[in-house]
Amino acid sequence: MRALAVIATIIFVVFPFAMIYAAVSDIFSMTIANRVSILLIGTFLVVAPFIGLSWSDFGSHLMAFAFVLSITFAMFALGAMGGGDAKLLASTALWMGFSVHLWNYILMSAVAGGVLAILILILRKTSMSVYAGELPVLRTVIDAKGIPYGAALAVGGLFAFPDSPAMVYALNYFAN
């Protein structure tokens, strides 16, 4: 029984902190370390047997990962997306599975990414960009060619996570 409490706690901690770390890392350095995606994948594979997924549900999660990874790597190859963003999106898809949760994640990430892109483009075109020299975070975002989309992926992931199968398991465990 104690092992199940550990599993539920891991679910509560790892996914949200990995998403927050990815967002902050992307904003500060325009990179998302491979260890974030590896942590998300490894943690899901460890907790999946304990959260009551059937084999077909587990297969759905693996299919979501493979499907999203193939699309995002094609986008990376075309220069439309960063490699860290592609891996983060796919490793998060593993947690969501092929379900409405995945589509909620993608939709919220797209909306957050659109808002983020508009704000950054406005900031880059205004005189505010001159004053950003003293703030390393703003300077990195203004000087970079791209958008730190990891922040948008984190917003989408944190929005969709409460309804994901793993989080539903963890909430039900602590509710009982």
Coordinates of N, CA, C and O in Angstrom, one line a residue, residues 15-114:
F15 N 5.7 15.3 -13.3 CA 5.1 15.9 -14.5 C 5.1 17.5 -14.3 O 5.6 18.2 -15.2
P16 N 4.5 18.0 -13.3 CA 4.4 19.5 -13.2 C 5.8 20.1 -13.1 O 6.0 21.1 -13.8
F17 N 6.7 19.6 -12.3 CA 8.0 20.2 -12.2 C 8.8 20.1 -13.5 O 9.5 21.0 -13.8
A18 N 8.6 19.0 -14.2 CA 9.3 18.8 -15.5 C 8.8 19.9 -16.5 O 9.6 20.5 -17.2
M19 N 7.5 20.1 -16.5 CA 7.0 21.1 -17.4 C 7.4 22.5 -17.0 O 7.8 23.3 -17.9
I20 N 7.4 22.8 -15.8 CA 7.9 24.1 -15.3 C 9.4 24.3 -15.6 O 9.8 25.4 -16.1
Y21 N 10.2 23.3 -15.4 CA 11.6 23.4 -15.7 C 11.8 23.6 -17.2 O 12.7 24.4 -17.6
A22 N 11.1 22.9 -18.0 CA 11.2 23.0 -19.5 C 10.9 24.5 -19.9 O 11.6 25.0 -20.7
A23 N 9.8 25.0 -19.3 CA 9.4 26.4 -19.7 C 10.5 27.4 -19.3 O 10.9 28.2 -20.1
V24 N 11.0 27.3 -18.0 CA 12.0 28.2 -17.6 C 13.3 28.1 -18.3 O 13.9 29.1 -18.8
S25 N 13.7 26.9 -18.6 CA 14.9 26.6 -19.4 C 14.8 27.2 -20.8 O 15.7 27.8 -21.3
D26 N 13.6 27.0 -21.4 CA 13.5 27.5 -22.8 C 13.5 29.0 -22.8 O 14.0 29.6 -23.7
I27 N 12.8 29.6 -21.8 CA 12.8 31.1 -21.7 C 14.2 31.7 -21.5 O 14.6 32.6 -22.2
F28 N 15.0 31.1 -20.6 CA 16.3 31.6 -20.3 C 17.4 31.2 -21.4 O 18.3 32.0 -21.6
S29 N 17.3 30.1 -22.0 CA 18.3 29.6 -22.9 C 17.9 29.2 -24.3 O 18.7 28.8 -25.1
M30 N 16.6 29.2 -24.5 CA 16.0 28.8 -25.8 C 16.4 27.3 -26.1 O 16.5 26.9 -27.3
T31 N 16.6 26.5 -25.0 CA 16.8 25.1 -25.2 C 16.0 24.3 -24.1 O 15.7 24.9 -23.0
I32 N 15.7 23.1 -24.4 CA 15.0 22.2 -23.5 C 15.9 21.0 -23.5 O 16.1 20.3 -24.5
A33 N 16.5 20.7 -22.3 CA 17.4 19.6 -22.2 C 16.7 18.2 -22.4 O 15.6 18.0 -22.1
N34 N 17.5 17.3 -23.0 CA 17.0 16.0 -23.3 C 16.5 15.3 -22.0 O 15.6 14.5 -22.0
R35 N 17.2 15.6 -20.9 CA 16.9 14.9 -19.6 C 15.4 15.2 -19.2 O 14.8 14.4 -18.5
V36 N 14.8 16.3 -19.7 CA 13.4 16.6 -19.3 C 12.5 15.5 -20.0 O 11.7 14.9 -19.3
S37 N 12.7 15.3 -21.3 CA 11.9 14.3 -22.0 C 12.2 12.9 -21.5 O 11.3 12.1 -21.4
I38 N 13.5 12.6 -21.2 CA 13.8 11.3 -20.7 C 13.2 11.1 -19.4 O 12.6 10.0 -19.1
L39 N 13.2 12.1 -18.5 CA 12.5 11.9 -17.2 C 11.0 11.7 -17.3 O 10.5 10.8 -16.7
L40 N 10.4 12.4 -18.2 CA 8.9 12.2 -18.4 C 8.6 10.8 -19.0 O 7.7 10.2 -18.5
I41 N 9.4 10.4 -20.0 CA 9.2 9.1 -20.5 C 9.4 8.0 -19.5 O 8.6 7.1 -19.3
G42 N 10.6 8.1 -18.8 CA 10.9 7.0 -17.8 C 9.9 7.0 -16.7 O 9.5 5.9 -16.3
T43 N 9.5 8.1 -16.2 CA 8.6 8.2 -15.1 C 7.2 7.6 -15.5 O 6.6 6.8 -14.8
F44 N 6.8 7.9 -16.7 CA 5.5 7.3 -17.1 C 5.6 5.8 -17.2 O 4.7 5.1 -16.8
L45 N 6.7 5.3 -17.8 CA 6.8 3.9 -17.9 C 6.9 3.2 -16.6 O 6.5 2.0 -16.5
V46 N 7.4 3.9 -15.6 CA 7.5 3.3 -14.2 C 6.1 3.3 -13.6 O 5.7 2.3 -13.0
V47 N 5.4 4.4 -13.7 CA 4.1 4.5 -13.0 C 2.9 3.8 -13.8 O 1.9 3.4 -13.1
A48 N 3.1 3.6 -15.1 CA 1.9 3.1 -15.9 C 1.4 1.8 -15.4 O 0.2 1.6 -15.3
P49 N 2.2 0.8 -15.0 CA 1.7 -0.5 -14.5 C 0.8 -0.3 -13.2 O 0.0 -1.2 -12.9
F50 N 1.0 0.7 -12.5 CA 0.3 0.9 -11.2 C -1.0 1.7 -11.3 O -1.7 1.7 -10.3
I51 N -1.2 2.4 -12.4 CA -2.4 3.3 -12.4 C -3.6 2.7 -13.1 O -4.6 3.4 -13.3
G52 N -3.6 1.4 -13.3 CA -4.8 0.7 -13.8 C -5.0 0.8 -15.3 O -6.2 0.6 -15.7
L53 N -4.0 1.1 -16.1 CA -4.2 1.1 -17.5 C -4.3 -0.4 -18.0 O -3.5 -1.2 -17.6
S54 N -5.2 -0.6 -18.9 CA -5.3 -1.9 -19.6 C -4.2 -1.9 -20.6 O -3.6 -0.9 -20.9
W55 N -4.0 -3.1 -21.2 CA -2.9 -3.1 -22.2 C -3.3 -2.3 -23.4 O -2.4 -1.6 -24.0
S56 N -4.6 -2.2 -23.8 CA -5.0 -1.4 -24.9 C -4.8 0.1 -24.6 O -4.4 0.9 -25.4
D57 N -5.1 0.5 -23.3 CA -4.9 1.9 -22.9 C -3.4 2.2 -23.0 O -3.0 3.3 -23.4
F58 N -2.6 1.3 -22.5 CA -1.1 1.5 -22.5 C -0.6 1.7 -23.9 O 0.2 2.5 -24.3
G59 N -1.2 0.8 -24.8 CA -0.8 0.9 -26.2 C -1.2 2.3 -26.8 O -0.5 2.8 -27.7
S60 N -2.4 2.8 -26.4 CA -2.8 4.1 -26.8 C -1.9 5.2 -26.4 O -1.6 6.1 -27.2
H61 N -1.3 5.1 -25.2 CA -0.3 6.1 -24.8 C 0.9 6.0 -25.6 O 1.5 7.0 -26.0
L62 N 1.4 4.7 -25.9 CA 2.6 4.6 -26.8 C 2.3 5.1 -28.2 O 3.2 5.7 -28.8
M63 N 1.1 4.8 -28.7 CA 0.8 5.3 -30.1 C 0.7 6.8 -30.1 O 1.2 7.4 -31.1
A64 N 0.2 7.4 -29.1 CA 0.2 8.9 -29.0 C 1.6 9.4 -29.0 O 1.9 10.4 -29.8
F65 N 2.5 8.8 -28.3 CA 3.9 9.2 -28.3 C 4.5 9.1 -29.7 O 5.1 10.0 -30.2
A66 N 4.3 7.9 -30.3 CA 4.9 7.7 -31.6 C 4.4 8.6 -32.7 O 5.1 9.1 -33.5
F67 N 3.1 8.8 -32.6 CA 2.4 9.7 -33.6 C 2.9 11.1 -33.5 O 3.3 11.7 -34.5
V68 N 2.9 11.6 -32.3 CA 3.3 13.0 -32.1 C 4.8 13.2 -32.4 O 5.2 14.2 -33.0
L69 N 5.6 12.2 -32.0 CA 7.0 12.3 -32.2 C 7.3 12.3 -33.7 O 8.1 13.1 -34.2
S70 N 6.6 11.5 -34.5 CA 6.8 11.5 -36.0 C 6.4 12.8 -36.6 O 7.1 13.3 -37.5
I71 N 5.3 13.4 -36.2 CA 4.9 14.7 -36.7 C 5.8 15.8 -36.3 O 6.3 16.6 -37.1
T72 N 6.2 15.8 -35.0 CA 7.0 16.9 -34.5 C 8.5 16.8 -35.1 O 9.1 17.9 -35.3
F73 N 8.9 15.6 -35.3 CA 10.3 15.5 -35.9 C 10.3 15.9 -37.4 O 11.2 16.4 -37.9
A74 N 9.2 15.6 -38.0 CA 9.0 16.1 -39.4 C 9.1 17.7 -39.4 O 9.7 18.3 -40.3
M75 N 8.4 18.3 -38.4 CA 8.4 19.7 -38.3 C 9.8 20.2 -38.0 O 10.2 21.3 -38.5
F76 N 10.5 19.5 -37.1 CA 11.8 19.9 -36.8 C 12.7 19.8 -38.0 O 13.5 20.7 -38.3
A77 N 12.6 18.8 -38.8 CA 13.4 18.6 -40.0 C 13.1 19.7 -41.0 O 14.0 20.1 -41.8
L78 N 11.9 20.3 -41.0 CA 11.5 21.4 -41.9 C 11.9 22.7 -41.3 O 11.7 23.7 -42.0
G79 N 12.4 22.7 -40.1 CA 12.8 24.0 -39.5 C 11.6 24.7 -38.8 O 11.8 25.9 -38.5
A80 N 10.5 24.1 -38.7 CA 9.3 24.7 -38.1 C 9.2 24.6 -36.6 O 8.4 25.2 -36.0
M81 N 10.1 23.8 -36.0 CA 10.0 23.5 -34.6 C 11.4 23.1 -34.1 O 12.2 22.5 -34.8
G82 N 11.7 23.5 -32.9 CA 12.9 23.1 -32.3 C 12.9 21.6 -31.8 O 11.9 21.1 -31.6
G83 N 14.1 21.0 -31.8 CA 14.2 19.6 -31.4 C 13.7 19.4 -29.9 O 13.1 18.4 -29.7
G84 N 14.0 20.3 -29.0 CA 13.6 20.1 -27.6 C 12.1 20.2 -27.5 O 11.5 19.5 -26.8
D85 N 11.5 21.1 -28.3 CA 10.0 21.3 -28.3 C 9.4 20.0 -28.8 O 8.4 19.5 -28.3
A86 N 10.0 19.4 -29.9 CA 9.4 18.2 -30.5 C 9.5 17.1 -29.5 O 8.5 16.3 -29.3
K87 N 10.6 16.9 -28.8 CA 10.7 15.8 -27.8 C 9.8 16.1 -26.6 O 9.2 15.1 -26.1
L88 N 9.7 17.3 -26.2 CA 8.8 17.6 -25.0 C 7.3 17.3 -25.4 O 6.6 16.7 -24.6
L89 N 6.9 17.8 -26.6 CA 5.5 17.5 -27.0 C 5.2 16.0 -27.0 O 4.2 15.6 -26.5
A90 N 6.2 15.3 -27.6 CA 5.9 13.8 -27.7 C 5.9 13.1 -26.3 O 5.1 12.3 -26.1
S91 N 6.9 13.5 -25.5 CA 6.9 12.9 -24.1 C 5.7 13.2 -23.3 O 5.2 12.4 -22.5
T92 N 5.2 14.4 -23.5 CA 3.9 14.8 -22.8 C 2.8 14.0 -23.4 O 1.8 13.7 -22.7
A93 N 2.8 13.8 -24.7 CA 1.7 13.0 -25.3 C 1.6 11.6 -24.8 O 0.6 11.0 -24.6
L94 N 2.8 11.1 -24.4 CA 2.8 9.8 -23.7 C 2.0 9.8 -22.5 O 1.2 8.8 -22.2
W95 N 2.0 10.8 -21.7 CA 1.2 10.9 -20.5 C -0.3 11.1 -20.8 O -1.1 10.7 -20.0
M96 N -0.6 11.7 -21.9 CA -2.0 12.0 -22.2 C -2.7 10.8 -22.9 O -3.9 10.6 -22.7
G97 N -2.0 10.1 -23.7 CA -2.6 9.0 -24.5 C -3.4 9.5 -25.6 O -3.6 10.7 -25.8
F98 N -3.8 8.6 -26.5 CA -4.6 9.0 -27.6 C -6.0 9.2 -27.1 O -6.9 8.3 -27.1
S99 N -6.3 10.4 -26.7 CA -7.6 10.7 -26.1 C -7.9 12.2 -26.2 O -7.1 13.0 -26.7
V100 N -9.0 12.6 -25.6 CA -9.4 14.0 -25.6 C -8.3 14.8 -24.8 O -8.1 16.0 -25.1
H101 N -7.6 14.2 -23.9 CA -6.6 14.9 -23.1 C -5.5 15.4 -24.0 O -4.9 16.4 -23.8
L102 N -5.1 14.5 -25.0 CA -4.0 14.9 -25.9 C -4.5 16.1 -26.7 O -3.7 17.0 -26.9
W103 N -5.7 16.0 -27.2 CA -6.2 17.2 -28.0 C -6.3 18.4 -27.2 O -6.1 19.5 -27.7
N104 N -6.7 18.3 -26.0 CA -6.8 19.5 -25.1 C -5.4 20.1 -24.9 O -5.2 21.3 -24.9
Y105 N -4.4 19.2 -24.7 CA -3.0 19.6 -24.5 C -2.6 20.4 -25.8 O -2.0 21.5 -25.7
I106 N -2.8 19.8 -26.9 CA -2.3 20.4 -28.2 C -3.0 21.7 -28.4 O -2.4 22.7 -28.8
L107 N -4.3 21.8 -28.2 CA -5.1 23.0 -28.4 C -4.6 24.1 -27.4 O -4.4 25.2 -27.8
M108 N -4.5 23.8 -26.1 CA -4.1 24.8 -25.2 C -2.6 25.3 -25.4 O -2.3 26.4 -25.3
S109 N -1.8 24.3 -25.9 CA -0.4 24.7 -26.2 C -0.4 25.6 -27.4 O 0.4 26.6 -27.5
A110 N -1.3 25.4 -28.4 CA -1.3 26.2 -29.6 C -1.8 27.6 -29.2 O -1.3 28.6 -29.7
V111 N -2.9 27.7 -28.4 CA -3.4 29.0 -28.0 C -2.3 29.7 -27.2 O -2.1 30.9 -27.4
A112 N -1.7 29.1 -26.2 CA -0.7 29.7 -25.4 C 0.5 30.1 -26.3 O 1.1 31.2 -26.1
G113 N 0.9 29.3 -27.2 CA 1.9 29.6 -28.1 C 1.6 30.8 -29.0 O 2.5 31.7 -29.3
G114 N 0.4 30.9 -29.5 CA 0.0 32.1 -30.3 C 0.0 33.4 -29.5 O 0.6 34.4 -30.0

